[in-house]
């Protein structure tokens, strides 16, 4: 049963019971209506308490039902709320833990609301690319005032119930037993003569509503550039202010129906579920016992090691930081301190927290001090020989059961594991730079990595607020293996006729935070050069453009050398198109092709994005990623792929895999077409009429 019904001394208690968060799916909605009717028909019942079992009052509409027949099947949430509001017997919503979206809208339809402190109250629909669609844009401003309501609606951010105690939303915020308090309140109001108060009948009072609405519009302008929902939220609130409750409600409904079908909403919902799905590993059961991680050690206090250490410190986990030389250790500590000082300056960290965090670090030069660590993360030089020394040493000192992690971004985790006598305890933890900022964590599963090690690091990732995605062992793992194909295409296009600024502009217009050439100038062109040199040896069969080598031979390593694909001025990160580079590109094309052709922006975007998609399909086929949404999460959180497009694999589904396949075949028949080996898995999905996401 999604809803339970009991009576206690003249009060009916309707309890939502639809784990995990009492989502308001069809059966829950029907159950509420049934309960309200039963209560109306029972002469002994004088009042009704509406509450939620488990860890929420309600997390809102069941998002999995969106765009399915169940979403619009009666009783819809709007109907349920109308019935609750129309109940002749007073309905008291008893709210604990979470009242979000449709859950809060349902509570706003009740005649009275009682809350426990600490409950998260929100209308987070905007984060899913929609707007509150069951009266939230109309009732919340009537409950707590225009300004506070609009802030909540356009931000989607939760507010704690105690902070709303005097807002007009709650009749009481009570300590102690919530149900007991709600029952007592219900008995009191049940004894009163109706009609009972309805939020819809309240007035929205504001001295300058039009002015505030305009202010709200201006403040969402930046984020609303690529998302239609924030402006629609404001439009719906405005409609209620100007035309009254019923017209506002009808307009809100119209907007909801339109927004739920937009690609932006689909992308945001995909990301919502993708994030949660990423933490689940198909063959690692949810109840796998976890290893206790209370002390972490990080080897290497450079940029990466320092950033990694900060993640744990920020989560209150003590870190032993190991370096080989005192000087390097001091430098590393000073950088960490500087980062925290910057946060204090920006007001993001309380001054007293700085020393507390620094105190969690134990610096050391001795491996002996790693004996008590439950997890040791190595962030030393990226060379197998160096990793070998470190892991052999770790094998000697680490306590039994300690997790030994490598932050390698390119090396074979299985080989690293084989340096120890405990390969089951070894895992890759690939942090992205700057490690204390970037959300993504690729968890690299070696062939012997134990399931409880995986379960433990996935749990730990949540604690340090990372989006962890599991990758199998392969060159570059999920993210870098795909980006290599993207960069390959970018370089081929230079050879064929494009210039760096054109490629960057086209893909930035598509929504990437930074195009491949600006990115490479930032990261250092010498990094890719070193990788290519290795590849030329290891994989002479793969055809790479040599144009970037030419750039490196000119000493143009990027921002750090004052020039790369672009020119830079001292103290200015602006990328200025470079005449010498453009001339070099022109000359290079002539040398190898004899001519250059005009390349359209559309071709640039297709070749870059479909290169990701094609490699992503291979990664799926090989089982390196277990689901398409994992790949999307890697790209959304680690590579600046536009959120409103939902990641490369969802984008491919939106374009249609049939069209993607046709484009790939077309490019494969052109010069440099050998870089396009169509993924058999992609062709198979097209033949079956499926997408990556079903
Ligand atoms: C809405 O209400 C529209 C209306 O205005 C109009 C309608 C007409 N539906 O996050 P967790 C699942 S739109 C379906 O790990 P936590 C989630 O996928 C809705 N499923 O837990 C996960 O499943 P699994 C507006 C949902 O304790 C499990 O619950 N509401 C929903 O860290 C646990 O989730 C929102 O946007 C849902 N609504 O956080 C609220 N919510 O275990 C979105 C959760 O299989 N939800 N699930 O992976 C949240 O923000 C958090 O989940 C919440 C709990 C704070 C509730």
PDB file of C-alpha atoms in Angstrom, residues 52-199:
ATOM      1  CA  UNK A  52       4.623  10.709   5.514  1.00  0.00           C
ATOM      2  CA  UNK A  53       6.306   7.492   6.627  1.00  0.00           C
ATOM      3  CA  UNK A  54      10.061   7.014   6.546  1.00  0.00           C
ATOM      4  CA  UNK A  55      12.560   9.640   5.512  1.00  0.00           C
ATOM      5  CA  UNK A  56      10.230  12.264   4.019  1.00  0.00           C
ATOM      6  CA  UNK A  57       6.835  13.893   4.166  1.00  0.00           C
ATOM      7  CA  UNK A  58       7.146  13.802   0.390  1.00  0.00           C
ATOM      8  CA  UNK A  59       9.893  14.394  -2.185  1.00  0.00           C
ATOM      9  CA  UNK A  60       7.268  15.536  -4.680  1.00  0.00           C
ATOM     10  CA  UNK A  61       5.807  14.199  -7.889  1.00  0.00           C
ATOM     11  CA  UNK A  62       7.258  10.885  -9.005  1.00  0.00           C
ATOM     12  CA  UNK A  63       9.744  12.075 -11.599  1.00  0.00           C
ATOM     13  CA  UNK A  64       9.956   8.638 -13.198  1.00  0.00           C
ATOM     14  CA  UNK A  65       6.307   9.017 -14.261  1.00  0.00           C
ATOM     15  CA  UNK A  66       6.946  12.207 -16.245  1.00  0.00           C
ATOM     16  CA  UNK A  67       5.956  11.953 -19.890  1.00  0.00           C
ATOM     17  CA  UNK A  68       4.212   8.619 -19.265  1.00  0.00           C
ATOM     18  CA  UNK A  69       0.415   8.086 -19.209  1.00  0.00           C
ATOM     19  CA  UNK A  70       0.510   7.751 -15.416  1.00  0.00           C
ATOM     20  CA  UNK A  71       1.548  11.378 -15.027  1.00  0.00           C
ATOM     21  CA  UNK A  72      -1.719  12.683 -16.421  1.00  0.00           C
ATOM     22  CA  UNK A  73      -3.981   9.883 -15.219  1.00  0.00           C
ATOM     23  CA  UNK A  74      -6.578  10.972 -12.657  1.00  0.00           C
ATOM     24  CA  UNK A  75      -6.369  11.698  -9.908  1.00  0.00           C
ATOM     25  CA  UNK A  76      -3.603  14.071 -10.962  1.00  0.00           C
ATOM     26  CA  UNK A  77      -1.785  15.954  -8.250  1.00  0.00           C
ATOM     27  CA  UNK A  78      -3.853  19.044  -9.038  1.00  0.00           C
ATOM     28  CA  UNK A  79      -7.025  17.031  -8.484  1.00  0.00           C
ATOM     29  CA  UNK A  80      -5.698  15.541  -5.244  1.00  0.00           C
ATOM     30  CA  UNK A  81      -4.860  18.990  -3.909  1.00  0.00           C
ATOM     31  CA  UNK A  82      -8.288  20.296  -4.902  1.00  0.00           C
ATOM     32  CA  UNK A  83      -9.915  17.430  -3.024  1.00  0.00           C
ATOM     33  CA  UNK A  84      -7.737  17.998   0.042  1.00  0.00           C
ATOM     34  CA  UNK A  85      -8.469  21.719  -0.031  1.00  0.00           C
ATOM     35  CA  UNK A  86     -12.172  21.089  -0.559  1.00  0.00           C
ATOM     36  CA  UNK A  87     -12.434  18.671   2.356  1.00  0.00           C
ATOM     37  CA  UNK A  88     -15.188  19.721   4.730  1.00  0.00           C
ATOM     38  CA  UNK A  89     -13.144  18.294   7.595  1.00  0.00           C
ATOM     39  CA  UNK A  90      -9.915  20.158   8.287  1.00  0.00           C
ATOM     40  CA  UNK A  91      -6.733  18.630   6.921  1.00  0.00           C
ATOM     41  CA  UNK A  92      -3.505  19.134   8.873  1.00  0.00           C
ATOM     42  CA  UNK A  93      -0.243  18.379   7.071  1.00  0.00           C
ATOM     43  CA  UNK A  94       2.406  17.055   9.477  1.00  0.00           C
ATOM     44  CA  UNK A  95       5.761  17.675   7.832  1.00  0.00           C
ATOM     45  CA  UNK A  96       9.094  16.126   8.728  1.00  0.00           C
ATOM     46  CA  UNK A  97      12.453  15.726   6.958  1.00  0.00           C
ATOM     47  CA  UNK A  98      11.514  16.675   3.396  1.00  0.00           C
ATOM     48  CA  UNK A  99       8.617  18.517   1.765  1.00  0.00           C
ATOM     49  CA  UNK A 100       9.653  19.259  -1.761  1.00  0.00           C
ATOM     50  CA  UNK A 101       7.960  20.075  -5.021  1.00  0.00           C
ATOM     51  CA  UNK A 102       4.573  18.415  -5.241  1.00  0.00           C
ATOM     52  CA  UNK A 103       5.013  17.402  -1.596  1.00  0.00           C
ATOM     53  CA  UNK A 104       5.065  21.019  -0.513  1.00  0.00           C
ATOM     54  CA  UNK A 105       2.260  21.826  -2.950  1.00  0.00           C
ATOM     55  CA  UNK A 106       0.171  19.099  -1.354  1.00  0.00           C
ATOM     56  CA  UNK A 107       0.867  20.540   2.083  1.00  0.00           C
ATOM     57  CA  UNK A 108      -0.121  23.987   0.807  1.00  0.00           C
ATOM     58  CA  UNK A 109      -3.482  22.525  -0.156  1.00  0.00           C
ATOM     59  CA  UNK A 110      -4.071  21.447   3.458  1.00  0.00           C
ATOM     60  CA  UNK A 111      -5.889  23.816   5.800  1.00  0.00           C
ATOM     61  CA  UNK A 112      -3.125  23.757   8.407  1.00  0.00           C
ATOM     62  CA  UNK A 113       0.554  22.810   8.475  1.00  0.00           C
ATOM     63  CA  UNK A 114       2.665  21.643  11.380  1.00  0.00           C
ATOM     64  CA  UNK A 115       6.359  20.982  10.888  1.00  0.00           C
ATOM     65  CA  UNK A 116       9.223  19.424  12.751  1.00  0.00           C
ATOM     66  CA  UNK A 117      12.419  21.475  12.843  1.00  0.00           C
ATOM     67  CA  UNK A 118      15.108  20.477  10.375  1.00  0.00           C
ATOM     68  CA  UNK A 119      12.710  19.666   7.552  1.00  0.00           C
ATOM     69  CA  UNK A 120      13.923  20.715   4.116  1.00  0.00           C
ATOM     70  CA  UNK A 121      11.263  22.794   2.437  1.00  0.00           C
ATOM     71  CA  UNK A 122      11.651  23.486  -1.266  1.00  0.00           C
ATOM     72  CA  UNK A 123      10.115  23.909  -4.654  1.00  0.00           C
ATOM     73  CA  UNK A 124      13.090  22.444  -6.559  1.00  0.00           C
ATOM     74  CA  UNK A 125      11.290  21.944  -9.866  1.00  0.00           C
ATOM     75  CA  UNK A 126      13.407  24.573 -11.618  1.00  0.00           C
ATOM     76  CA  UNK A 127      16.415  22.286 -11.114  1.00  0.00           C
ATOM     77  CA  UNK A 128      14.611  19.720 -13.237  1.00  0.00           C
ATOM     78  CA  UNK A 129      13.870  22.265 -15.943  1.00  0.00           C
ATOM     79  CA  UNK A 130      10.211  22.647 -15.014  1.00  0.00           C
ATOM     80  CA  UNK A 131       8.161  24.802 -12.663  1.00  0.00           C
ATOM     81  CA  UNK A 132       5.973  23.821  -9.724  1.00  0.00           C
ATOM     82  CA  UNK A 133       2.964  22.474 -11.589  1.00  0.00           C
ATOM     83  CA  UNK A 134       0.421  21.822  -8.862  1.00  0.00           C
ATOM     84  CA  UNK A 135      -0.215  25.298  -7.549  1.00  0.00           C
ATOM     85  CA  UNK A 136       3.190  26.054  -6.011  1.00  0.00           C
ATOM     86  CA  UNK A 137       3.674  29.264  -7.961  1.00  0.00           C
ATOM     87  CA  UNK A 138       0.276  30.458  -6.739  1.00  0.00           C
ATOM     88  CA  UNK A 139       0.036  29.241  -3.176  1.00  0.00           C
ATOM     89  CA  UNK A 140       3.595  29.768  -1.931  1.00  0.00           C
ATOM     90  CA  UNK A 141       3.540  33.555  -2.584  1.00  0.00           C
ATOM     91  CA  UNK A 142       0.201  33.660  -0.772  1.00  0.00           C
ATOM     92  CA  UNK A 143       1.679  31.714   2.134  1.00  0.00           C
ATOM     93  CA  UNK A 144       5.044  33.398   2.657  1.00  0.00           C
ATOM     94  CA  UNK A 145       4.938  36.550   0.547  1.00  0.00           C
ATOM     95  CA  UNK A 146       6.053  37.339  -2.951  1.00  0.00           C
ATOM     96  CA  UNK A 147       9.760  37.910  -2.352  1.00  0.00           C
ATOM     97  CA  UNK A 148      10.525  34.871  -0.239  1.00  0.00           C
ATOM     98  CA  UNK A 149       8.421  32.650  -2.496  1.00  0.00           C
ATOM     99  CA  UNK A 150       9.977  33.843  -5.725  1.00  0.00           C
ATOM    100  CA  UNK A 151      13.431  33.321  -4.254  1.00  0.00           C
ATOM    101  CA  UNK A 152      12.553  29.752  -3.361  1.00  0.00           C
ATOM    102  CA  UNK A 153      10.905  29.048  -6.701  1.00  0.00           C
ATOM    103  CA  UNK A 154      13.649  30.401  -8.961  1.00  0.00           C
ATOM    104  CA  UNK A 155      16.510  28.985  -6.909  1.00  0.00           C
ATOM    105  CA  UNK A 156      14.914  25.663  -6.040  1.00  0.00           C
ATOM    106  CA  UNK A 157      17.009  25.774  -2.870  1.00  0.00           C
ATOM    107  CA  UNK A 158      15.725  24.127   0.315  1.00  0.00           C
ATOM    108  CA  UNK A 159      14.991  26.231   3.385  1.00  0.00           C
ATOM    109  CA  UNK A 160      14.873  24.682   6.845  1.00  0.00           C
ATOM    110  CA  UNK A 161      11.426  24.571   8.416  1.00  0.00           C
ATOM    111  CA  UNK A 162      12.511  26.464  11.535  1.00  0.00           C
ATOM    112  CA  UNK A 163      13.644  29.346   9.345  1.00  0.00           C
ATOM    113  CA  UNK A 164      10.103  29.502   7.971  1.00  0.00           C
ATOM    114  CA  UNK A 165       8.491  29.302  11.422  1.00  0.00           C
ATOM    115  CA  UNK A 166       7.179  32.873  11.269  1.00  0.00           C
ATOM    116  CA  UNK A 167       6.645  33.034   7.542  1.00  0.00           C
ATOM    117  CA  UNK A 168       2.957  32.213   7.391  1.00  0.00           C
ATOM    118  CA  UNK A 169       3.642  28.762   5.985  1.00  0.00           C
ATOM    119  CA  UNK A 170       3.330  26.824   9.215  1.00  0.00           C
ATOM    120  CA  UNK A 171       0.809  27.047  12.001  1.00  0.00           C
ATOM    121  CA  UNK A 172       3.360  25.525  14.336  1.00  0.00           C
ATOM    122  CA  UNK A 173       6.941  24.276  14.237  1.00  0.00           C
ATOM    123  CA  UNK A 174       7.130  21.766  17.048  1.00  0.00           C
ATOM    124  CA  UNK A 175       9.890  19.975  18.922  1.00  0.00           C
ATOM    125  CA  UNK A 176       9.224  16.426  20.042  1.00  0.00           C
ATOM    126  CA  UNK A 177       6.733  13.965  18.617  1.00  0.00           C
ATOM    127  CA  UNK A 178       5.354  15.466  15.409  1.00  0.00           C
ATOM    128  CA  UNK A 179       2.441  13.092  15.022  1.00  0.00           C
ATOM    129  CA  UNK A 180       1.304  13.634  18.592  1.00  0.00           C
ATOM    130  CA  UNK A 181       1.458  17.377  18.083  1.00  0.00           C
ATOM    131  CA  UNK A 182      -0.435  17.118  14.787  1.00  0.00           C
ATOM    132  CA  UNK A 183      -3.113  14.933  16.368  1.00  0.00           C
ATOM    133  CA  UNK A 184      -3.588  17.399  19.216  1.00  0.00           C
ATOM    134  CA  UNK A 185      -3.765  20.279  16.746  1.00  0.00           C
ATOM    135  CA  UNK A 186      -6.232  18.357  14.556  1.00  0.00           C
ATOM    136  CA  UNK A 187      -8.504  17.668  17.523  1.00  0.00           C
ATOM    137  CA  UNK A 188      -8.477  21.341  18.355  1.00  0.00           C
ATOM    138  CA  UNK A 189      -9.371  22.522  14.837  1.00  0.00           C
ATOM    139  CA  UNK A 190     -11.717  19.569  14.330  1.00  0.00           C
ATOM    140  CA  UNK A 191     -13.852  20.972  17.106  1.00  0.00           C
ATOM    141  CA  UNK A 192     -14.130  24.313  15.333  1.00  0.00           C
ATOM    142  CA  UNK A 193     -16.827  25.199  12.898  1.00  0.00           C
ATOM    143  CA  UNK A 194     -15.713  25.363   9.244  1.00  0.00           C
ATOM    144  CA  UNK A 195     -14.983  26.565   6.722  1.00  0.00           C
ATOM    145  CA  UNK A 196     -11.305  26.097   7.374  1.00  0.00           C
ATOM    146  CA  UNK A 197      -8.710  28.455   5.945  1.00  0.00           C
ATOM    147  CA  UNK A 198      -7.354  27.958   2.454  1.00  0.00           C
ATOM    148  CA  UNK A 199      -4.059  29.392   1.289  1.00  0.00           C
TER     149      UNK A 199
END
